[in-house]
Structures are given as structure tokens and as C-alpha cells.
Coordinates of C-alpha atoms and ligand atoms in Angstrom, one line a residue:
M1 CA 188.0 46.6 80.1
D2 CA 190.7 49.0 81.4
P3 CA 189.3 52.5 82.3
V4 CA 190.1 55.1 79.6
T5 CA 191.2 58.6 80.3
M6 CA 188.8 61.2 79.0
K7 CA 188.4 64.9 79.1
G8 CA 185.7 66.5 81.3
S9 CA 183.6 67.7 78.4
Q10 CA 183.7 64.3 76.8
I11 CA 182.7 62.6 80.1
L12 CA 179.8 64.9 80.3
L13 CA 178.4 63.9 76.9
E14 CA 179.2 60.2 77.5
C15 CA 177.2 60.4 80.7
L16 CA 174.2 62.0 79.0
Q17 CA 174.2 59.3 76.4
R18 CA 174.3 56.6 79.0
E19 CA 171.4 58.2 80.8
G20 CA 169.4 57.8 77.6
V21 CA 169.4 61.4 76.5
D22 CA 168.8 62.0 72.8
V23 CA 168.2 65.7 72.6
L24 CA 169.3 68.7 74.7
F25 CA 168.4 72.3 74.4
G26 CA 171.1 74.9 74.8
Y27 CA 172.9 78.1 74.1
P28 CA 176.7 78.4 74.1
G29 CA 179.1 80.9 75.7
G30 CA 182.7 81.2 76.9
A31 CA 182.4 78.8 79.7
L32 CA 181.1 76.0 77.4
T33 CA 183.4 76.2 74.4
D34 CA 184.9 72.8 75.2
V35 CA 181.5 71.2 75.5
Y36 CA 180.3 72.7 72.2
D37 CA 183.5 71.6 70.5
E38 CA 182.8 68.1 71.7
L39 CA 179.1 68.2 70.8
S40 CA 179.9 68.6 67.1
R41 CA 181.3 65.0 67.2
S42 CA 178.5 63.6 69.4
P43 CA 175.4 61.7 68.3
L44 CA 173.4 63.8 70.8
R45 CA 171.0 66.2 69.1
H46 CA 171.5 69.7 70.3
I47 CA 168.8 72.3 69.7
L48 CA 170.0 75.9 69.7
V49 CA 167.3 77.9 71.3
R50 CA 167.1 81.7 71.1
H51 CA 166.8 82.5 74.8
E52 CA 167.8 80.4 77.8
Q53 CA 164.5 80.7 79.5
A54 CA 162.9 79.1 76.5
G55 CA 165.5 76.4 76.5
V56 CA 164.5 75.3 80.0
H57 CA 160.8 75.4 79.0
A58 CA 161.6 73.3 76.0
A59 CA 163.4 70.7 78.1
D60 CA 160.3 70.9 80.5
G61 CA 157.8 70.3 77.6
Y62 CA 159.9 67.4 76.3
A63 CA 159.8 65.9 79.8
R64 CA 156.1 66.4 80.3
A65 CA 155.2 65.0 76.9
T66 CA 157.6 62.0 76.9
G67 CA 158.0 61.2 80.6
R68 CA 161.7 61.3 80.2
V69 CA 164.2 63.6 81.9
G70 CA 164.5 66.9 80.0
V71 CA 168.1 68.2 79.6
C72 CA 169.4 71.7 78.8
L73 CA 172.8 73.4 78.7
F74 CA 173.7 77.0 79.2
T75 CA 176.7 79.2 79.8
S76 CA 177.7 80.9 83.0
G77 CA 176.6 84.3 84.3
P78 CA 173.7 85.7 82.3
G79 CA 173.1 82.4 80.5
A80 CA 172.6 80.8 83.9
T81 CA 170.4 83.6 85.4
N82 CA 168.2 83.6 82.3
T83 CA 167.2 80.0 83.3
I84 CA 165.6 80.9 86.6
T85 CA 162.0 81.3 85.6
G86 CA 162.2 78.0 83.6
I87 CA 163.7 76.2 86.6
A88 CA 161.1 77.6 89.0
T89 CA 158.3 76.7 86.6
A90 CA 159.6 73.0 86.5
Y91 CA 160.1 72.9 90.2
A92 CA 156.5 74.1 90.9
D93 CA 155.1 71.3 88.7
S94 CA 157.6 68.6 89.8
I95 CA 159.1 68.1 86.3
P96 CA 162.2 65.8 85.9
M97 CA 164.9 67.9 84.5
V98 CA 168.7 68.3 84.5
I99 CA 170.0 71.8 83.9
L100 CA 173.7 72.0 83.1
T101 CA 175.4 75.4 83.5
G102 CA 178.9 76.5 82.7
Q103 CA 180.9 78.2 85.4
V104 CA 184.2 80.2 85.6
P105 CA 187.3 78.1 86.5
T106 CA 187.3 76.9 90.1
L107 CA 190.3 79.2 90.8
L108 CA 188.3 82.3 89.9
I109 CA 185.1 81.3 91.8
G110 CA 184.5 84.0 94.4
N111 CA 186.6 86.6 92.6
D112 CA 183.8 88.3 90.7
A113 CA 185.2 86.9 87.6
F114 CA 183.8 87.8 84.2
Q115 CA 180.4 86.1 83.8
E116 CA 180.6 84.6 87.3
V117 CA 177.4 84.2 89.2
D118 CA 176.6 81.9 92.2
I119 CA 173.9 79.9 90.3
V120 CA 174.0 77.2 92.9
G121 CA 173.1 79.7 95.6
I122 CA 170.5 81.4 93.4
T123 CA 168.7 78.2 92.4
R124 CA 168.8 76.5 95.8
P125 CA 165.2 77.3 96.6
C126 CA 163.8 76.3 93.2
T127 CA 165.7 73.1 92.5
K128 CA 165.2 69.6 94.0
H129 CA 168.9 69.6 94.4
N130 CA 172.0 71.2 92.9
Y131 CA 175.7 70.7 92.6
L132 CA 178.9 72.6 91.9
V133 CA 181.4 70.1 90.5
K134 CA 184.8 71.0 91.9
N135 CA 186.9 68.2 90.5
V136 CA 186.6 66.3 87.2
K137 CA 187.0 63.1 89.2
D138 CA 183.5 63.7 90.7
L139 CA 181.8 64.5 87.4
T140 CA 180.4 61.1 86.5
L141 CA 179.1 60.3 90.0
I142 CA 177.4 63.8 90.3
L143 CA 175.8 63.5 86.9
R144 CA 174.5 60.0 87.7
Q145 CA 173.1 61.3 91.0
A146 CA 171.5 64.3 89.2
F147 CA 169.6 62.1 86.8
F148 CA 168.6 59.7 89.6
L149 CA 167.3 62.6 91.8
A150 CA 165.5 64.3 88.9
R151 CA 163.5 61.2 88.0
S152 CA 163.0 59.4 91.3
G153 CA 160.6 60.0 94.1
R154 CA 158.8 63.3 93.6
P155 CA 160.5 64.4 90.4
G156 CA 162.1 67.8 90.0
P157 CA 164.8 69.9 88.3
V158 CA 168.4 69.3 89.4
L159 CA 171.1 71.8 88.4
V160 CA 174.8 70.9 87.8
D161 CA 177.3 73.8 87.6
L162 CA 180.4 72.9 85.6
P163 CA 183.5 75.1 86.0
K164 CA 185.6 75.5 82.9
D165 CA 188.7 73.8 84.3
V166 CA 186.6 70.7 85.3
L167 CA 185.3 70.5 81.7
Q168 CA 188.9 70.8 80.5
G169 CA 190.4 68.4 83.0
H170 CA 191.2 64.7 82.4
T171 CA 190.4 61.6 84.4
E172 CA 189.6 58.0 84.1
F173 CA 186.0 57.3 83.1
V174 CA 184.3 55.0 85.5
W175 CA 180.6 54.4 85.2
P176 CA 178.9 53.4 88.4
E177 CA 176.2 50.9 87.4
E178 CA 174.1 51.3 90.5
I179 CA 173.3 54.5 92.2
R180 CA 172.3 54.8 95.9
M181 CA 172.3 57.8 98.0
R182 CA 172.3 57.7 101.8
S183 CA 169.7 60.0 103.3
Y184 CA 167.6 59.9 100.1
N185 CA 165.1 57.0 100.1
P186 CA 161.7 57.9 98.6
T187 CA 158.9 55.7 99.8
Y188 CA 157.4 53.9 96.9
R189 CA 155.6 51.2 98.7
P190 CA 152.6 52.4 100.6
N191 CA 151.9 51.3 104.1
L192 CA 149.5 48.3 104.0
N193 CA 147.5 49.4 107.0
Q194 CA 146.9 52.8 105.7
L195 CA 145.8 51.4 102.3
R196 CA 143.4 49.1 104.1
R197 CA 141.9 52.0 106.0
A198 CA 141.6 53.9 102.7
A199 CA 139.9 50.9 101.1
G200 CA 137.5 50.6 104.0
A201 CA 136.6 54.2 103.7
L202 CA 135.9 53.8 100.0
I203 CA 133.6 50.8 100.6
A204 CA 131.7 52.7 103.3
A205 CA 131.4 56.1 101.5
R206 CA 128.1 57.1 100.1
K207 CA 129.3 60.2 98.2
P208 CA 132.9 59.4 97.2
L209 CA 134.9 61.6 94.9
F210 CA 138.4 61.2 93.3
L211 CA 140.6 64.3 93.0
T212 CA 143.6 63.6 90.8
G213 CA 146.7 65.7 90.2
G214 CA 149.9 65.8 88.2
G215 CA 151.2 62.9 90.4
V216 CA 148.8 60.5 88.7
I217 CA 150.3 61.4 85.3
M218 CA 153.8 61.4 86.6
S219 CA 153.6 58.0 88.1
D220 CA 151.8 56.5 85.1
A221 CA 148.8 55.6 87.3
A222 CA 146.0 56.6 84.9
G223 CA 145.2 53.0 84.1
E224 CA 144.7 52.1 87.7
L225 CA 142.7 55.3 88.3
R226 CA 140.3 54.5 85.5
T227 CA 139.8 50.9 86.6
L228 CA 139.1 51.9 90.2
A229 CA 136.7 54.8 89.4
R230 CA 134.8 52.8 86.8
T231 CA 134.6 49.7 88.9
L232 CA 133.3 51.5 92.0
H233 CA 131.3 54.2 90.0
V234 CA 133.0 57.1 91.6
P235 CA 133.0 60.5 89.9
V236 CA 136.4 62.1 89.1
T237 CA 137.6 65.7 89.1
S238 CA 141.2 67.0 88.9
S239 CA 143.4 69.9 89.3
L240 CA 144.8 71.7 86.2
M241 CA 147.9 69.5 86.4
G242 CA 145.8 66.3 86.5
L243 CA 143.9 66.9 83.3
G244 CA 144.1 63.9 80.9
A245 CA 144.6 61.2 83.6
F246 CA 140.9 60.5 83.4
P247 CA 139.2 60.7 80.0
G248 CA 137.3 63.9 79.5
D249 CA 134.5 62.1 77.6
D250 CA 133.9 59.5 80.4
P251 CA 130.5 59.9 82.0
L252 CA 132.2 59.8 85.4
W253 CA 134.3 62.9 84.5
I254 CA 132.9 66.1 86.1
G255 CA 135.6 68.6 84.9
M256 CA 138.3 70.5 86.6
V257 CA 137.9 71.8 90.2
G258 CA 138.9 75.1 91.8
M259 CA 139.0 78.7 90.9
H260 CA 137.8 78.1 87.3
G261 CA 136.5 74.6 87.9
T262 CA 133.1 73.5 86.8
F263 CA 129.9 74.1 88.9
T264 CA 129.6 70.3 89.2
A265 CA 133.1 69.7 90.4
N266 CA 133.1 72.6 92.9
T267 CA 129.6 71.6 94.2
A268 CA 130.6 67.9 94.4
M269 CA 133.7 69.0 96.4
H270 CA 131.4 70.7 98.9
N271 CA 129.1 67.7 99.3
T272 CA 131.3 64.7 99.1
D273 CA 131.7 62.5 102.2
L274 CA 135.0 60.9 101.1
L275 CA 137.6 62.7 99.0
V276 CA 140.3 60.5 97.6
A277 CA 143.0 62.8 96.6
V278 CA 145.8 61.3 94.5
G279 CA 149.0 63.0 93.6
V280 CA 147.8 66.5 94.3
R281 CA 149.3 69.1 96.6
F282 CA 146.1 71.2 97.4
D283 CA 147.2 74.4 95.7
D284 CA 145.1 77.4 96.8
R285 CA 143.7 77.6 93.2
V286 CA 142.2 74.1 93.9
T287 CA 141.0 74.6 97.5
G288 CA 139.7 78.1 97.6
R289 CA 139.3 79.2 101.3
V290 CA 140.9 76.2 103.1
A291 CA 138.6 76.5 106.1
D292 CA 135.6 75.7 103.9
F293 CA 137.3 73.1 101.6
A294 CA 135.4 69.8 101.3
P295 CA 133.7 70.5 104.7
N296 CA 131.7 67.3 104.7
A297 CA 134.4 64.9 103.7
A298 CA 136.9 62.6 105.2
I299 CA 140.1 63.0 103.2
V300 CA 142.4 60.3 101.9
H301 CA 145.6 61.7 100.5
I302 CA 147.9 59.6 98.4
D303 CA 151.3 61.2 97.6
I304 CA 154.9 60.2 97.2
D305 CA 156.1 63.3 99.0
P306 CA 155.4 63.1 102.8
T307 CA 155.9 66.9 103.1
S308 CA 152.9 67.6 100.9
I309 CA 150.6 65.7 103.3
R310 CA 148.8 67.9 105.8
K311 CA 150.7 70.9 104.4
N312 CA 147.6 72.8 103.2
V313 CA 144.6 70.8 104.3
A314 CA 143.9 68.4 107.2
V315 CA 144.0 64.7 106.1
D316 CA 142.3 61.8 107.7
I317 CA 144.0 58.9 106.0
P318 CA 147.5 59.8 104.7
V319 CA 149.1 57.3 102.3
V320 CA 152.7 58.0 101.4
G321 CA 153.8 56.2 98.3
D322 CA 153.9 56.0 94.6
C323 CA 150.4 56.8 93.2
K324 CA 150.4 53.8 90.8
R325 CA 151.4 51.3 93.5
A326 CA 148.9 52.8 95.9
L327 CA 146.0 52.6 93.4
A328 CA 147.0 49.1 92.4
G329 CA 147.1 48.2 96.1
L330 CA 143.6 49.6 96.7
L331 CA 142.3 47.5 93.7
E332 CA 143.9 44.4 95.1
I333 CA 142.5 44.9 98.6
L334 CA 139.1 45.7 97.2
S335 CA 138.9 43.0 94.6
P336 CA 137.4 40.3 97.0
R337 CA 134.8 42.7 98.1
L338 CA 133.7 44.2 94.8
A339 CA 130.8 41.7 94.4
E340 CA 129.4 42.8 97.8
K341 CA 127.4 45.6 96.2
D342 CA 126.1 46.9 93.0
W343 CA 128.2 50.0 93.1
H344 CA 126.3 51.9 90.6
F345 CA 123.2 51.4 92.7
A346 CA 125.1 52.0 95.9
H347 CA 126.2 55.4 94.6
G348 CA 122.9 56.0 92.8
D349 CA 121.7 59.1 94.7
W350 CA 125.2 60.7 94.6
L351 CA 125.5 60.1 90.8
A352 CA 122.0 61.5 90.3
A353 CA 123.0 64.6 92.3
V354 CA 126.1 65.0 90.1
A355 CA 124.1 64.6 86.9
G356 CA 121.6 67.2 88.2
W357 CA 124.4 69.7 88.8
N358 CA 125.8 69.0 85.3
A359 CA 122.4 69.7 83.8
M360 CA 121.9 72.8 85.9
H361 CA 125.2 74.5 85.0
P362 CA 127.1 72.9 82.2
L363 CA 130.2 74.7 81.0
S364 CA 128.8 77.2 78.5
Y365 CA 129.2 80.6 76.9
D366 CA 127.0 83.1 75.1
T367 CA 127.5 83.3 71.4
G368 CA 127.3 86.6 69.5
E369 CA 128.6 88.1 66.4
E370 CA 132.2 88.0 67.4
I371 CA 134.2 84.8 67.7
K372 CA 134.3 83.4 71.2
P373 CA 137.5 81.8 72.5
Q374 CA 135.6 78.8 73.8
E375 CA 134.3 78.0 70.3
V376 CA 137.9 78.2 69.0
I377 CA 139.0 75.6 71.5
R378 CA 136.0 73.4 70.7
A379 CA 136.6 73.7 67.0
V380 CA 140.3 72.6 67.5
C381 CA 139.2 69.8 69.7
E382 CA 136.8 68.6 67.0
I383 CA 139.3 68.9 64.2
T384 CA 142.0 67.1 66.1
K385 CA 139.6 64.6 67.6
G386 CA 141.1 65.5 71.0
K387 CA 144.3 63.7 69.9
A388 CA 146.7 66.7 69.8
I389 CA 149.3 67.6 72.4
I390 CA 148.1 70.9 73.8
A391 CA 150.4 73.5 75.3
T392 CA 149.1 76.7 76.8
E393 CA 150.4 80.1 77.8
V394 CA 149.0 81.6 81.0
G395 CA 145.8 83.6 81.6
Q396 CA 142.3 83.2 80.1
N397 CA 143.7 81.3 77.2
Q398 CA 145.0 78.6 79.6
M399 CA 141.7 78.3 81.5
W400 CA 139.6 78.1 78.3
A401 CA 141.9 75.4 77.0
A402 CA 141.6 73.5 80.3
Q403 CA 137.8 73.9 80.3
F404 CA 136.8 73.3 76.7
Y405 CA 139.4 70.9 75.2
T406 CA 138.5 67.3 75.9
F407 CA 141.7 65.7 77.2
R408 CA 141.6 62.0 76.9
E409 CA 145.1 60.8 77.7
P410 CA 147.8 61.6 80.2
R411 CA 150.7 63.9 78.9
T412 CA 148.5 65.7 76.4
L413 CA 148.4 69.0 78.3
L414 CA 151.6 71.0 78.9
T415 CA 150.8 74.0 81.1
S416 CA 152.5 75.9 83.8
G417 CA 150.2 75.1 86.7
G418 CA 152.1 76.0 89.9
L419 CA 154.1 79.1 88.8
G420 CA 151.7 80.3 86.0
T421 CA 154.5 81.3 83.7
M422 CA 153.5 83.5 80.7
G423 CA 155.8 82.5 77.8
Y424 CA 155.9 78.8 78.8
G425 CA 153.7 77.3 76.2
F426 CA 155.4 77.9 72.9
P427 CA 158.9 76.7 73.9
A428 CA 157.3 73.7 75.8
A429 CA 155.5 72.8 72.5
I430 CA 158.8 72.9 70.7
G431 CA 160.3 70.5 73.3
A432 CA 157.2 68.2 73.0
Q433 CA 157.5 68.2 69.2
L434 CA 161.1 67.1 69.4
G435 CA 160.2 64.3 71.8
L436 CA 157.2 63.2 69.7
P437 CA 158.0 64.0 66.1
D438 CA 154.7 62.6 64.8
A439 CA 152.4 64.3 67.1
L440 CA 150.3 67.4 66.3
V441 CA 151.5 69.9 68.9
I442 CA 149.4 73.1 69.4
D443 CA 150.1 76.0 71.7
F444 CA 146.9 77.9 72.8
A445 CA 148.3 81.4 73.4
G446 CA 147.3 84.8 74.6
D447 CA 148.4 87.8 72.6
A448 CA 150.6 89.0 75.4
S449 CA 152.1 85.7 76.6
I450 CA 153.2 84.7 73.2
Q451 CA 155.4 87.7 73.0
M452 CA 157.4 86.6 76.0
N453 CA 159.1 83.9 74.0
I454 CA 158.2 84.8 70.4
Q455 CA 161.9 84.6 69.4
E456 CA 161.6 80.8 69.5
L457 CA 159.8 81.0 66.1
A458 CA 163.4 81.0 64.8
T459 CA 164.2 77.8 66.7
A460 CA 161.0 76.1 65.4
V461 CA 161.5 77.2 61.8
A462 CA 165.3 76.3 61.8
N463 CA 164.4 72.8 63.0
R464 CA 161.3 72.4 60.7
L465 CA 159.0 71.8 63.6
P466 CA 155.4 71.9 62.6
V467 CA 154.2 73.5 65.9
K468 CA 151.0 75.5 65.7
I469 CA 150.4 78.6 67.8
I470 CA 146.8 79.6 68.0
I471 CA 146.6 83.1 69.5
L472 CA 143.3 83.9 71.3
N473 CA 143.8 87.5 70.6
N474 CA 141.8 89.8 72.8
M475 CA 144.4 92.6 72.8
Y476 CA 144.3 92.5 76.5
L477 CA 146.1 91.0 79.4
G478 CA 142.8 89.3 79.6
M479 CA 142.9 87.5 82.9
V480 CA 144.1 90.7 84.7
R481 CA 141.5 92.7 82.8
Q482 CA 138.8 90.3 84.0
M483 CA 139.9 90.9 87.6
Q484 CA 139.8 94.7 87.0
E485 CA 136.3 94.4 85.5
L486 CA 134.9 92.3 88.3
F487 CA 136.7 93.7 91.4
Y488 CA 138.3 97.1 90.5
N489 CA 135.4 98.9 88.9
R490 CA 136.6 98.4 85.3
N491 CA 139.8 100.3 85.9
Y492 CA 141.7 98.8 83.0
N493 CA 145.1 100.2 83.9
S494 CA 148.0 98.8 82.0
T495 CA 146.1 95.8 80.5
N496 CA 145.1 97.2 77.1
M497 CA 147.4 95.7 74.5
E498 CA 146.0 97.3 71.3
S499 CA 149.4 98.1 70.1
Q500 CA 150.2 94.5 69.3
P501 CA 152.4 93.7 66.4
D502 CA 150.9 92.2 63.2
F503 CA 151.3 88.5 64.2
V504 CA 150.9 87.3 60.6
K505 CA 153.8 89.5 59.4
L506 CA 155.8 88.6 62.4
A507 CA 155.4 84.9 61.6
E508 CA 156.4 85.5 58.1
A509 CA 159.4 87.5 59.1
Y510 CA 160.6 84.4 60.9
G511 CA 159.8 82.2 57.9
A512 CA 156.7 80.6 59.5
Q513 CA 153.2 80.6 58.1
G514 CA 150.8 83.3 59.3
Y515 CA 147.0 83.1 59.3
R516 CA 144.4 85.6 60.6
I517 CA 140.8 84.8 61.5
T518 CA 138.4 87.6 62.2
K519 CA 135.1 86.1 61.1
R520 CA 133.3 83.1 62.3
D521 CA 132.7 81.6 58.8
K522 CA 136.4 81.5 58.3
L523 CA 137.2 79.8 61.7
E524 CA 136.8 76.2 60.8
P525 CA 138.3 76.2 57.2
V526 CA 141.3 78.3 58.2
L527 CA 142.0 76.2 61.3
R528 CA 141.7 73.0 59.2
A529 CA 144.2 74.4 56.6
A530 CA 146.6 75.7 59.2
L531 CA 146.6 72.6 61.3
A532 CA 147.2 70.4 58.2
S533 CA 150.2 72.5 57.2
P534 CA 153.6 70.9 57.5
D535 CA 155.1 74.2 58.6
T536 CA 155.4 76.2 61.8
A537 CA 152.3 78.3 61.9
V538 CA 150.8 81.2 63.8
I539 CA 147.0 81.5 63.7
D540 CA 145.9 84.9 65.0
V541 CA 142.2 84.6 66.0
H542 CA 140.5 87.9 66.9
I543 CA 138.1 87.0 69.7
A544 CA 135.5 89.0 71.6
R545 CA 137.7 91.3 73.6
E546 CA 135.9 91.3 76.9
E547 CA 135.0 87.6 77.2
N548 CA 135.4 86.3 80.8
V549 CA 136.3 82.9 82.2
Y550 CA 133.5 81.4 84.2
P551 CA 132.8 79.9 86.6
M552 CA 135.1 81.9 88.8
V553 CA 135.7 81.6 92.5
P554 CA 137.1 84.9 93.7
S555 CA 140.4 84.7 95.4
G556 CA 140.0 83.8 99.1
A557 CA 136.3 82.7 98.7
S558 CA 135.1 79.1 99.2
L559 CA 134.5 76.9 96.2
E560 CA 130.7 77.2 96.8
E561 CA 130.9 81.0 96.2
M562 CA 131.2 80.7 92.4
L563 CA 130.4 83.5 90.0
L564 CA 128.6 81.9 87.1
I565 CA 127.7 83.4 83.7
Ligands
LIG601 C1 155.7 86.1 83.4 C2 154.4 86.5 83.9 N1 154.1 87.8 84.1 C3 152.9 88.3 84.6 C4 151.9 87.4 84.9 C5 150.6 87.8 85.4 N2 149.5 87.5 84.4 C6 148.8 86.4 84.5 S1 147.7 86.2 83.2 C7 148.2 87.7 82.5 C8 147.6 88.2 81.2 C9 148.0 87.3 80.1 O1 147.6 88.0 78.9 P1 147.5 87.1 77.5 O2 148.7 86.3 77.3 O3 147.0 88.0 76.4 O4 146.4 86.1 77.9 P2 144.8 86.3 78.1 O5 144.5 86.3 79.6 O6 144.4 87.6 77.5 O7 144.2 85.1 77.5 C10 149.2 88.3 83.3 C11 149.8 89.6 83.0 C12 152.3 86.0 84.7 N3 151.4 85.0 84.9 N4 153.5 85.6 84.2
LIG602 MG1 145.2 88.5 75.8

């Protein structure tokens, strides 16, 4: 077929479709008028958000829930700068995303033109890669590379800046079927010798432990992980980002590790003789004081990104490669040797120690007259049978959700792990709901976090998205208040949020349903009614104001030095 001449804005939308995009989140402006004109004739679904930051989080939530590349589109200048927190959030958690920004015409770049900002310069440290398209002839190849980079290797956000004259220019449309980039060759296939060493260590270990992270979910390796752990009878813990990769109701599951990890996971980390870490990057929230992290263990680290290996902790057996392939490779190497031992028996003492720690300090909380946040999470878990997609905001709400909801499947938790971005959860839930229209999507929110992107109630209502926001309302910046209580002599400076709006009225003002729960006997029935409603709903649950998240490892302490209830 002869190549056809197309306009830049048309080429952009054609490329998005060919990359498999079905929905994009955006907000228009002067630099994008050609694209928005074109969009009205395109089968692509465009979701008009109410703030650019939320648009990026929505694309991020879509990506986390579906495993596809999230796409968003914003205008130049302030539209572009409003995206930064969203981009940094996605970068910290390695989320595949393409961010498209309008730019002033190439001739005006560098002139301090109206709504000009150097977004490529600004986002360089928080994108996997970024591009300024200088000629319409380069547009297709750059977009193709942007998607390729976003979804391959260690995924991440890629930004493409689109000057107005590029979008208005014309050129022949040529689609490169294959995409290859010199100097960018992620290693998917792990080195066989390293895998053999890891397998040997697993066979020999007496107290092995799996630590899994977001990489397991991202590389779709949950199946291999489950088979390996269950075959060898190895307990499994994970970082916040790894929740859901291993079923939370499996007897080998010992809960999350780290600052708010379980007693069992943190104690097991201290005692294990072989830590097999898969798709994790050893964040300080996971390791505690690095000098005392897993002091008795040899460490196997499997990761697609060679730069994350030995970045934070010393590793004995590094395995660079795709987590799925690496775990499948381990299974293959081990399979002829599996009959050598009764693995349950071989790890019997270790499993008994783990069971003992579980019995000694299970996750728990005191009940009283007031509603406790943990019982709200447990009730929701019960009602949804653990089958909902859970987004969280940041703070205590996030940690309680991580601790008390039983995540059974990958991609069921959407949370800002690396950056800890308040205001992430609700727009991420909107993105997830658009990607998975039949899912029940719930955002566990704090009373403060929810106000950071509350305007997206308009987006949810306008698009009839039945997202549910459950506010664990303590009228505090609870996580900061907890630190003030424990480490600053209860000096609650600037954390009291008693002057919150009436969340029920606020929901209603946007055309959503509002519910309020202040008494325990109303908790279950109102939650049931609200979760069954076909509408966008806000459920404002008044909880015990000064409830804390435990266990807690103080910042800079070792995982052993937990504060318990
Ligand atoms: C954008 C942003 N600003 C500030 C913080 C620091 N911070 C972490 S948790 C928290 C309190 C959050 O309060 P709320 O949303 O009510 O949640 P709670 O801890 O009470 O459950 C704050 C201020 C942050 N993580 N993100
Ligand atoms: Mg709060």
C-alpha cells in the first residue's frame, strides 16, 4: 500500500491505536487544540480528568490493574508541570506509562513563550526516558520507541513532548513493524550458572525465605512463585508492592515485611539462612537499618535491572533477568532433585518456628467502643470475599489496608509504594475501573489524602464509574500524628484536621452517593449497601482517632526492634 500523508495530530492517534491503547486520560489546552479536534473523530476513549496530576495517577492505576501501558495527554506549561508528582509516583514504582505533553511551536522554544516550560528537562530525573519531537517525520518512530521503552525491561514512565507545529505538520505515515534500539537491551534470560548456584543454595538451605516485590507482579511470575514456594515448603513475605503475588490465605504466607510488617515476617527475616529476593529493590522501608538486615542469610537477588542489584544490600548470588523466566528456570533445574527430600520435613523446624511467631504476635488490635480502622478493612474484605481491586491513599489507611485486607491475586492492590503520594488512590481507582469495568474498585482513604484529588468525583460521576471511597476518618494526618505521639512527646503540631468538610454533603454536591458511619452496629449493613450501589460513593467512617499502626520499626532501627501493641 502506498504511504498516505497525514497530519501530526492524526499520526499521534493512529500510533496510539496501533499500540493497543483504548483509553487515555487528559486535559486540553492551547498547545493541544489540533489533537482534541482529531480526538472527536477517533474511536479512542478520552477521559477528561479535573486535574493533570490525577490524570497521571489514573493512567497509572489503569496500568497497574490491567498490566497494559497507561496513557495520558496534557497541555504545555502548567498542564505539564502539574503532572510531575504523578510521573515521579509511577517512576518510583516502575509503572509502564506514556505521558504526552503539548509544547509551544519549535520556533518559539527557548523564547519564554506563553505556557512554555522545559518539561523534558524537568522530568529527566523521574522518567525512564523522555523525548522532544522536533520534526513530524520523527513522530511515529519516537512514539513507537516510547511504548517499547515503557513496557520492556524494568518498566517505567516515558514522556513525549509534542510542539504545536509538529502536531500541525504533515508527513507520510510509515509504521515500523519492528522496534530495536541500539544501547538498550534488557536482559530477560538469566545466566544459567547463576541460576544453578541459586538452585543449589535453595536445596541446601535450612531456613529459606522468599521476599517478593512488585517485579513478581509486573513480570507475571506469581504462578511460578506459588509453585516453587509450595513445592519446597518455603515461607513467603513481600514488600508493599509485592502484595497479592502470593495468596494472603496460604499457610506459607507470613505477611508483609518492613516498617509496618508482621512480627513473623520481620523475625523470619532476622533468622533466615537464605533469602531469595525476587523483583524487589530493598527500599529502606523494607530493610530497616541495612547493617542489621537479614544478618544470618545468604542473599539471592533476582531482578531485571542490574543497577538495583547490590545498590542497597550486599548480595551473594545475583541473577539478572526477568523474574518469571528466572523462577521458571529454578523450577526446571530443581525438578529432577525434588524427590530427594521430603521438603516439608526438611524445613520442619523452620516452619515450626514461623508458626510459633505467628501464634505469639498475630496481627491484632484492641477493640473498644469506637470503630477501629482494622475492623473496617476486615469487614470490607469479608463482604468482598477479598475479590475487590483495592486502591489506597497514603498514611495509616494505606498500612492498615496492606495489613488487614487479604490480597489473593496480583494486580489487586494499587498503592504508591516508592513515593508515598497522598492523593494517589482515588484517581488510580478511576483508572482501574476504566480498565476493568466489571470489577469492584475501592479506595481506602485518609480524611486528608482524599482531599488532595477530591475534584475527581466529577470525573467519576460524569463517567458513571461505581468507584467506592471508604474514608478511615480520624480527623488527623494520622501517620504523622503517630510519629508525634511516639517520638515527639505528643506535640500534635499541624496534624489536627478537625475542620474537615462534611464528606457526605461533598459527595452529594458532586452527584455521588454519600454515607456516614459512626456506630459499630451500622458498619456492616451500611458498607454492604454502599458497596452494592451502582453509583460513585463516598463512605465516611469515623474511627478511633488515635489508633496507631503496629508493629512499627522506628526509622533507622533494625527489623528486630519492633514496637508491638
Ligand atoms: C503529597 C504528600 N504530602 C505529604 C505527605 C506526608 N504524609 C504521609 S502520611 C500523611 C498523613 C495522611 O493523613 P490521612 O490521609 O488522613 O491518612 P491517615 O494517616 O490519617 O490514615 C502525611 C501528611 C505525603 N505522603 N504525601
Ligand atoms: Mg487521617
